[in-house]
Amino acid sequence: MDNCCHSDKTRVRSEEELRKLCNRLSRIEGQVRGLREMLQRDVYCTDILVQVSAVNAALNSFSKELLSEHLRTCVAEGIRRGDDEVIDELVGVLQKLMK
């Protein structure tokens, strides 16, 4: 099933994939709110920085999951169609992720 539509850059996701990704983002939102609360409570800098590291790790985990799905669907389908643009797009995204 072709879930990608590269002409307008949309992606239809399964209910399970959408639920898993949204749950991850909800947890990350909670972590970021927790950071603000720590700051407002005058929590010690290093304690906040440890939590910032946890948020970064959670965002990286989200990115890895999304990238994995992208490779399995959009990129694989593009390659099967002979669409070399999908490879160029992937290279560009990887360069941004690796900054």
mmCIF file of N, CA and C in Angstrom:
data_model
loop_
_atom_site.group_PDB
_atom_site.id
_atom_site.type_symbol
_atom_site.label_atom_id
_atom_site.label_comp_id
_atom_site.label_asym_id
_atom_site.label_seq_id
_atom_site.Cartn_x
_atom_site.Cartn_y
_atom_site.Cartn_z
ATOM 1 N N MET A 1 0.850 -1.192 0.000
ATOM 2 C CA MET A 1 0.000 0.000 0.000
ATOM 3 C C MET A 1 0.884 1.241 0.000
ATOM 4 N N ASP A 2 0.644 2.144 -0.920
ATOM 5 C CA ASP A 2 1.448 3.360 -1.054
ATOM 6 C C ASP A 2 0.868 4.426 -0.124
ATOM 7 N N ASN A 3 1.559 4.672 0.997
ATOM 8 C CA ASN A 3 1.090 5.654 1.976
ATOM 9 C C ASN A 3 1.663 7.035 1.743
ATOM 10 N N CYS A 4 2.645 7.124 0.855
ATOM 11 C CA CYS A 4 3.312 8.407 0.634
ATOM 12 C C CYS A 4 2.772 9.063 -0.619
ATOM 13 N N CYS A 5 2.718 10.341 -0.557
ATOM 14 C CA CYS A 5 2.328 11.107 -1.733
ATOM 15 C C CYS A 5 3.330 12.236 -1.852
ATOM 16 N N HIS A 6 4.373 12.018 -2.652
ATOM 17 C CA HIS A 6 5.477 12.974 -2.700
ATOM 18 C C HIS A 6 5.134 14.254 -3.449
ATOM 19 N N SER A 7 4.058 14.260 -4.223
ATOM 20 C CA SER A 7 3.736 15.484 -4.952
ATOM 21 C C SER A 7 3.310 16.603 -4.017
ATOM 22 N N ASP A 8 2.609 16.262 -2.941
ATOM 23 C CA ASP A 8 2.214 17.300 -1.985
ATOM 24 C C ASP A 8 2.765 17.039 -0.590
ATOM 25 N N LYS A 9 3.681 16.071 -0.493
ATOM 26 C CA LYS A 9 4.406 15.785 0.745
ATOM 27 C C LYS A 9 3.497 15.483 1.936
ATOM 28 N N THR A 10 2.592 14.551 1.747
ATOM 29 C CA THR A 10 1.782 14.077 2.862
ATOM 30 C C THR A 10 2.102 12.612 3.096
ATOM 31 N N ARG A 11 1.689 12.108 4.244
ATOM 32 C CA ARG A 11 1.949 10.713 4.589
ATOM 33 C C ARG A 11 0.790 10.194 5.416
ATOM 34 N N VAL A 12 0.112 9.200 4.912
ATOM 35 C CA VAL A 12 -0.971 8.566 5.650
ATOM 36 C C VAL A 12 -0.347 7.539 6.587
ATOM 37 N N ARG A 13 -0.650 7.638 7.879
ATOM 38 C CA ARG A 13 -0.093 6.731 8.876
ATOM 39 C C ARG A 13 -1.165 5.802 9.409
ATOM 40 N N SER A 14 -0.752 4.623 9.799
ATOM 41 C CA SER A 14 -1.690 3.696 10.430
ATOM 42 C C SER A 14 -2.103 4.275 11.782
ATOM 43 N N GLU A 15 -3.223 3.786 12.297
ATOM 44 C CA GLU A 15 -3.684 4.249 13.608
ATOM 45 C C GLU A 15 -2.651 3.939 14.683
ATOM 46 N N GLU A 16 -2.031 2.762 14.590
ATOM 47 C CA GLU A 16 -1.032 2.375 15.597
ATOM 48 C C GLU A 16 0.194 3.269 15.538
ATOM 49 N N GLU A 17 0.695 3.527 14.330
ATOM 50 C CA GLU A 17 1.867 4.403 14.194
ATOM 51 C C GLU A 17 1.553 5.797 14.716
ATOM 52 N N LEU A 18 0.411 6.332 14.342
ATOM 53 C CA LEU A 18 0.014 7.666 14.792
ATOM 54 C C LEU A 18 -0.103 7.711 16.309
ATOM 55 N N ARG A 19 -0.711 6.692 16.895
ATOM 56 C CA ARG A 19 -0.878 6.639 18.347
ATOM 57 C C ARG A 19 0.481 6.609 19.044
ATOM 58 N N LYS A 20 1.392 5.756 18.562
ATOM 59 C CA LYS A 20 2.713 5.642 19.183
ATOM 60 C C LYS A 20 3.490 6.952 19.096
ATOM 61 N N LEU A 21 3.474 7.585 17.936
ATOM 62 C CA LEU A 21 4.206 8.842 17.774
ATOM 63 C C LEU A 21 3.587 9.957 18.617
ATOM 64 N N CYS A 22 2.270 10.031 18.625
ATOM 65 C CA CYS A 22 1.595 11.060 19.434
ATOM 66 C C CYS A 22 1.843 10.852 20.928
ATOM 67 N N ASN A 23 1.858 9.591 21.366
ATOM 68 C CA ASN A 23 2.157 9.309 22.779
ATOM 69 C C ASN A 23 3.556 9.773 23.141
ATOM 70 N N ARG A 24 4.513 9.530 22.249
ATOM 71 C CA ARG A 24 5.883 9.990 22.504
ATOM 72 C C ARG A 24 5.923 11.511 22.637
ATOM 73 N N LEU A 25 5.244 12.189 21.711
ATOM 74 C CA LEU A 25 5.235 13.654 21.754
ATOM 75 C C LEU A 25 4.540 14.173 23.006
ATOM 76 N N SER A 26 3.497 13.505 23.441
ATOM 77 C CA SER A 26 2.812 13.925 24.668
ATOM 78 C C SER A 26 3.738 13.821 25.877
ATOM 79 N N ARG A 27 4.528 12.736 25.924
ATOM 80 C CA ARG A 27 5.486 12.594 27.026
ATOM 81 C C ARG A 27 6.544 13.700 26.957
ATOM 82 N N ILE A 28 6.983 14.014 25.753
ATOM 83 C CA ILE A 28 7.987 15.071 25.586
ATOM 84 C C ILE A 28 7.408 16.420 26.010
ATOM 85 N N GLU A 29 6.158 16.672 25.629
ATOM 86 C CA GLU A 29 5.506 17.920 26.065
ATOM 87 C C GLU A 29 5.485 18.020 27.581
ATOM 88 N N GLY A 30 5.184 16.911 28.239
ATOM 89 C CA GLY A 30 5.174 16.892 29.704
ATOM 90 C C GLY A 30 6.552 17.169 30.275
ATOM 91 N N GLN A 31 7.569 16.596 29.632
ATOM 92 C CA GLN A 31 8.940 16.841 30.101
ATOM 93 C C GLN A 31 9.312 18.318 29.954
ATOM 94 N N VAL A 32 8.910 18.934 28.852
ATOM 95 C CA VAL A 32 9.236 20.351 28.625
ATOM 96 C C VAL A 32 8.487 21.221 29.629
ATOM 97 N N ARG A 33 7.228 20.893 29.893
ATOM 98 C CA ARG A 33 6.497 21.638 30.931
ATOM 99 C C ARG A 33 7.193 21.488 32.280
ATOM 100 N N GLY A 34 7.692 20.288 32.550
ATOM 101 C CA GLY A 34 8.425 20.051 33.792
ATOM 102 C C GLY A 34 9.676 20.915 33.889
ATOM 103 N N LEU A 35 10.340 21.120 32.761
ATOM 104 C CA LEU A 35 11.512 22.009 32.742
ATOM 105 C C LEU A 35 11.137 23.423 33.148
ATOM 106 N N ARG A 36 10.035 23.914 32.585
ATOM 107 C CA ARG A 36 9.595 25.274 32.924
ATOM 108 C C ARG A 36 9.280 25.368 34.409
ATOM 109 N N GLU A 37 8.605 24.348 34.940
ATOM 110 C CA GLU A 37 8.268 24.349 36.363
ATOM 111 C C GLU A 37 9.527 24.315 37.227
ATOM 112 N N MET A 38 10.522 23.530 36.818
ATOM 113 C CA MET A 38 11.784 23.488 37.562
ATOM 114 C C MET A 38 12.431 24.860 37.587
ATOM 115 N N LEU A 39 12.417 25.518 36.453
ATOM 116 C CA LEU A 39 13.009 26.849 36.357
ATOM 117 C C LEU A 39 12.267 27.826 37.268
ATOM 118 N N GLN A 40 10.946 27.764 37.246
ATOM 119 C CA GLN A 40 10.137 28.668 38.056
ATOM 120 C C GLN A 40 10.289 28.382 39.551
ATOM 121 N N ARG A 41 10.655 27.146 39.905
ATOM 122 C CA ARG A 41 10.864 26.785 41.320
ATOM 123 C C ARG A 41 12.317 27.003 41.745
ATOM 124 N N ASP A 42 13.104 27.623 40.870
ATOM 125 C CA ASP A 42 14.508 27.903 41.171
ATOM 126 C C ASP A 42 15.320 26.644 41.459
ATOM 127 N N VAL A 43 15.018 25.576 40.735
ATOM 128 C CA VAL A 43 15.782 24.333 40.885
ATOM 129 C C VAL A 43 17.211 24.587 40.409
ATOM 130 N N TYR A 44 18.154 23.905 41.015
ATOM 131 C CA TYR A 44 19.576 24.065 40.713
ATOM 132 C C TYR A 44 19.860 23.759 39.240
ATOM 133 N N CYS A 45 20.750 24.552 38.661
ATOM 134 C CA CYS A 45 21.049 24.503 37.218
ATOM 135 C C CYS A 45 21.361 23.098 36.706
ATOM 136 N N THR A 46 22.237 22.393 37.406
ATOM 137 C CA THR A 46 22.636 21.078 36.892
ATOM 138 C C THR A 46 21.475 20.094 36.897
ATOM 139 N N ASP A 47 20.563 20.235 37.843
ATOM 140 C CA ASP A 47 19.383 19.362 37.861
ATOM 141 C C ASP A 47 18.503 19.627 36.637
ATOM 142 N N ILE A 48 18.377 20.892 36.283
ATOM 143 C CA ILE A 48 17.609 21.251 35.083
ATOM 144 C C ILE A 48 18.316 20.715 33.834
ATOM 145 N N LEU A 49 19.637 20.875 33.797
ATOM 146 C CA LEU A 49 20.390 20.407 32.636
ATOM 147 C C LEU A 49 20.274 18.900 32.435
ATOM 148 N N VAL A 50 20.209 18.153 33.523
ATOM 149 C CA VAL A 50 20.009 16.706 33.412
ATOM 150 C C VAL A 50 18.657 16.419 32.776
ATOM 151 N N GLN A 51 17.647 17.181 33.156
ATOM 152 C CA GLN A 51 16.324 16.998 32.559
ATOM 153 C C GLN A 51 16.308 17.427 31.093
ATOM 154 N N VAL A 52 17.052 18.481 30.754
ATOM 155 C CA VAL A 52 17.171 18.901 29.352
ATOM 156 C C VAL A 52 17.767 17.754 28.537
ATOM 157 N N SER A 53 18.757 17.096 29.104
ATOM 158 C CA SER A 53 19.364 15.951 28.431
ATOM 159 C C SER A 53 18.332 14.846 28.199
ATOM 160 N N ALA A 54 17.470 14.624 29.155
ATOM 161 C CA ALA A 54 16.418 13.615 29.016
ATOM 162 C C ALA A 54 15.441 13.990 27.899
ATOM 163 N N VAL A 55 15.111 15.281 27.797
ATOM 164 C CA VAL A 55 14.222 15.746 26.729
ATOM 165 C C VAL A 55 14.897 15.554 25.374
ATOM 166 N N ASN A 56 16.184 15.897 25.298
ATOM 167 C CA ASN A 56 16.917 15.696 24.043
ATOM 168 C C ASN A 56 16.926 14.226 23.645
ATOM 169 N N ALA A 57 17.132 13.346 24.610
ATOM 170 C CA ALA A 57 17.134 11.913 24.324
ATOM 171 C C ALA A 57 15.763 11.459 23.837
ATOM 172 N N ALA A 58 14.714 11.982 24.443
ATOM 173 C CA ALA A 58 13.357 11.626 24.023
ATOM 174 C C ALA A 58 13.071 12.118 22.605
ATOM 175 N N LEU A 59 13.515 13.328 22.288
ATOM 176 C CA LEU A 59 13.338 13.846 20.925
ATOM 177 C C LEU A 59 14.136 13.025 19.916
ATOM 178 N N ASN A 60 15.353 12.626 20.294
ATOM 179 C CA ASN A 60 16.149 11.780 19.409
ATOM 180 C C ASN A 60 15.474 10.437 19.173
ATOM 181 N N SER A 61 14.890 9.889 20.208
ATOM 182 C CA SER A 61 14.178 8.618 20.096
ATOM 183 C C SER A 61 12.968 8.768 19.159
ATOM 184 N N PHE A 62 12.250 9.865 19.306
ATOM 185 C CA PHE A 62 11.122 10.149 18.418
ATOM 186 C C PHE A 62 11.601 10.250 16.976
ATOM 187 N N SER A 63 12.700 10.975 16.760
ATOM 188 C CA SER A 63 13.249 11.146 15.415
ATOM 189 C C SER A 63 13.661 9.806 14.811
ATOM 190 N N LYS A 64 14.284 8.955 15.604
ATOM 191 C CA LYS A 64 14.701 7.640 15.117
ATOM 192 C C LYS A 64 13.498 6.803 14.695
ATOM 193 N N GLU A 65 12.451 6.836 15.501
ATOM 194 C CA GLU A 65 11.240 6.073 15.173
ATOM 195 C C GLU A 65 10.605 6.594 13.888
ATOM 196 N N LEU A 66 10.504 7.908 13.773
ATOM 197 C CA LEU A 66 9.906 8.509 12.578
ATOM 198 C C LEU A 66 10.770 8.234 11.348
ATOM 199 N N LEU A 67 12.076 8.338 11.490
ATOM 200 C CA LEU A 67 12.986 8.061 10.383
ATOM 201 C C LEU A 67 12.891 6.604 9.959
ATOM 202 N N SER A 68 12.813 5.713 10.907
ATOM 203 C CA SER A 68 12.680 4.287 10.608
ATOM 204 C C SER A 68 11.431 4.015 9.774
ATOM 205 N N GLU A 69 10.316 4.581 10.179
ATOM 206 C CA GLU A 69 9.068 4.420 9.417
ATOM 207 C C GLU A 69 9.184 5.060 8.040
ATOM 208 N N HIS A 70 9.833 6.202 7.969
ATOM 209 C CA HIS A 70 10.018 6.888 6.692
ATOM 210 C C HIS A 70 10.821 6.015 5.729
ATOM 211 N N LEU A 71 11.880 5.391 6.236
ATOM 212 C CA LEU A 71 12.699 4.515 5.398
ATOM 213 C C LEU A 71 11.906 3.314 4.908
ATOM 214 N N ARG A 72 11.122 2.720 5.809
ATOM 215 C CA ARG A 72 10.348 1.521 5.455
ATOM 216 C C ARG A 72 9.212 1.811 4.476
ATOM 217 N N THR A 73 8.731 3.019 4.475
ATOM 218 C CA THR A 73 7.562 3.330 3.639
ATOM 219 C C THR A 73 7.935 4.273 2.499
ATOM 220 N N CYS A 74 8.047 5.524 2.799
ATOM 221 C CA CYS A 74 8.239 6.542 1.752
ATOM 222 C C CYS A 74 9.498 6.299 0.920
ATOM 223 N N VAL A 75 10.616 6.042 1.583
ATOM 224 C CA VAL A 75 11.866 5.862 0.841
ATOM 225 C C VAL A 75 11.820 4.566 0.037
ATOM 226 N N ALA A 76 11.402 3.481 0.671
ATOM 227 C CA ALA A 76 11.334 2.195 -0.033
ATOM 228 C C ALA A 76 10.384 2.272 -1.229
ATOM 229 N N GLU A 77 9.232 2.900 -1.041
ATOM 230 C CA GLU A 77 8.267 3.024 -2.133
ATOM 231 C C GLU A 77 8.811 3.907 -3.249
ATOM 232 N N GLY A 78 9.514 4.973 -2.878
ATOM 233 C CA GLY A 78 10.114 5.846 -3.879
ATOM 234 C C GLY A 78 11.164 5.116 -4.702
ATOM 235 N N ILE A 79 11.986 4.328 -4.037
ATOM 236 C CA ILE A 79 13.020 3.559 -4.742
ATOM 237 C C ILE A 79 12.369 2.553 -5.688
ATOM 238 N N ARG A 80 11.332 1.869 -5.224
ATOM 239 C CA ARG A 80 10.621 0.907 -6.091
ATOM 240 C C ARG A 80 10.031 1.578 -7.322
ATOM 241 N N ARG A 81 9.628 2.834 -7.172
ATOM 242 C CA ARG A 81 9.064 3.587 -8.315
ATOM 243 C C ARG A 81 10.155 4.175 -9.204
ATOM 244 N N GLY A 82 11.417 4.072 -8.760
ATOM 245 C CA GLY A 82 12.506 4.659 -9.524
ATOM 246 C C GLY A 82 12.667 6.146 -9.287
ATOM 247 N N ASP A 83 12.146 6.629 -8.178
ATOM 248 C CA ASP A 83 12.208 8.051 -7.830
ATOM 249 C C ASP A 83 13.496 8.338 -7.056
ATOM 250 N N ASP A 84 14.531 8.793 -7.767
ATOM 251 C CA ASP A 84 15.815 9.089 -7.125
ATOM 252 C C ASP A 84 15.748 10.329 -6.239
ATOM 253 N N GLU A 85 14.748 11.154 -6.422
ATOM 254 C CA GLU A 85 14.599 12.359 -5.595
ATOM 255 C C GLU A 85 14.449 12.001 -4.121
ATOM 256 N N VAL A 86 13.834 10.857 -3.843
ATOM 257 C CA VAL A 86 13.625 10.436 -2.457
ATOM 258 C C VAL A 86 14.964 10.184 -1.759
ATOM 259 N N ILE A 87 15.969 9.743 -2.496
ATOM 260 C CA ILE A 87 17.302 9.531 -1.924
ATOM 261 C C ILE A 87 17.940 10.881 -1.592
ATOM 262 N N ASP A 88 17.848 11.820 -2.516
ATOM 263 C CA ASP A 88 18.399 13.158 -2.276
ATOM 264 C C ASP A 88 17.736 13.810 -1.072
ATOM 265 N N GLU A 89 16.429 13.643 -0.968
ATOM 266 C CA GLU A 89 15.686 14.193 0.166
ATOM 267 C C GLU A 89 16.161 13.561 1.468
ATOM 268 N N LEU A 90 16.355 12.246 1.467
ATOM 269 C CA LEU A 90 16.826 11.536 2.656
ATOM 270 C C LEU A 90 18.216 12.011 3.067
ATOM 271 N N VAL A 91 19.106 12.160 2.112
ATOM 272 C CA VAL A 91 20.459 12.646 2.405
ATOM 273 C C VAL A 91 20.383 14.027 3.059
ATOM 274 N N GLY A 92 19.540 14.903 2.538
ATOM 275 C CA GLY A 92 19.379 16.240 3.113
ATOM 276 C C GLY A 92 18.854 16.197 4.539
ATOM 277 N N VAL A 93 17.899 15.336 4.782
ATOM 278 C CA VAL A 93 17.337 15.215 6.131
ATOM 279 C C VAL A 93 18.377 14.658 7.087
ATOM 280 N N LEU A 94 19.134 13.647 6.650
ATOM 281 C CA LEU A 94 20.170 13.075 7.515
ATOM 282 C C LEU A 94 21.233 14.095 7.856
ATOM 283 N N GLN A 95 21.586 14.938 6.894
ATOM 284 C CA GLN A 95 22.569 15.989 7.169
ATOM 285 C C GLN A 95 22.051 16.948 8.231
ATOM 286 N N LYS A 96 20.776 17.287 8.185
ATOM 287 C CA LYS A 96 20.191 18.177 9.191
ATOM 288 C C LYS A 96 20.132 17.503 10.556
ATOM 289 N N LEU A 97 19.797 16.212 10.563
ATOM 290 C CA LEU A 97 19.691 15.483 11.836
ATOM 291 C C LEU A 97 21.040 15.318 12.506
ATOM 292 N N MET A 98 22.096 15.286 11.728
ATOM 293 C CA MET A 98 23.423 15.014 12.269
ATOM 294 C C MET A 98 24.213 16.262 12.621
ATOM 295 N N LYS A 99 23.579 17.421 12.618
ATOM 296 C CA LYS A 99 24.263 18.660 12.991
ATOM 297 C C LYS A 99 24.612 18.659 14.444
#
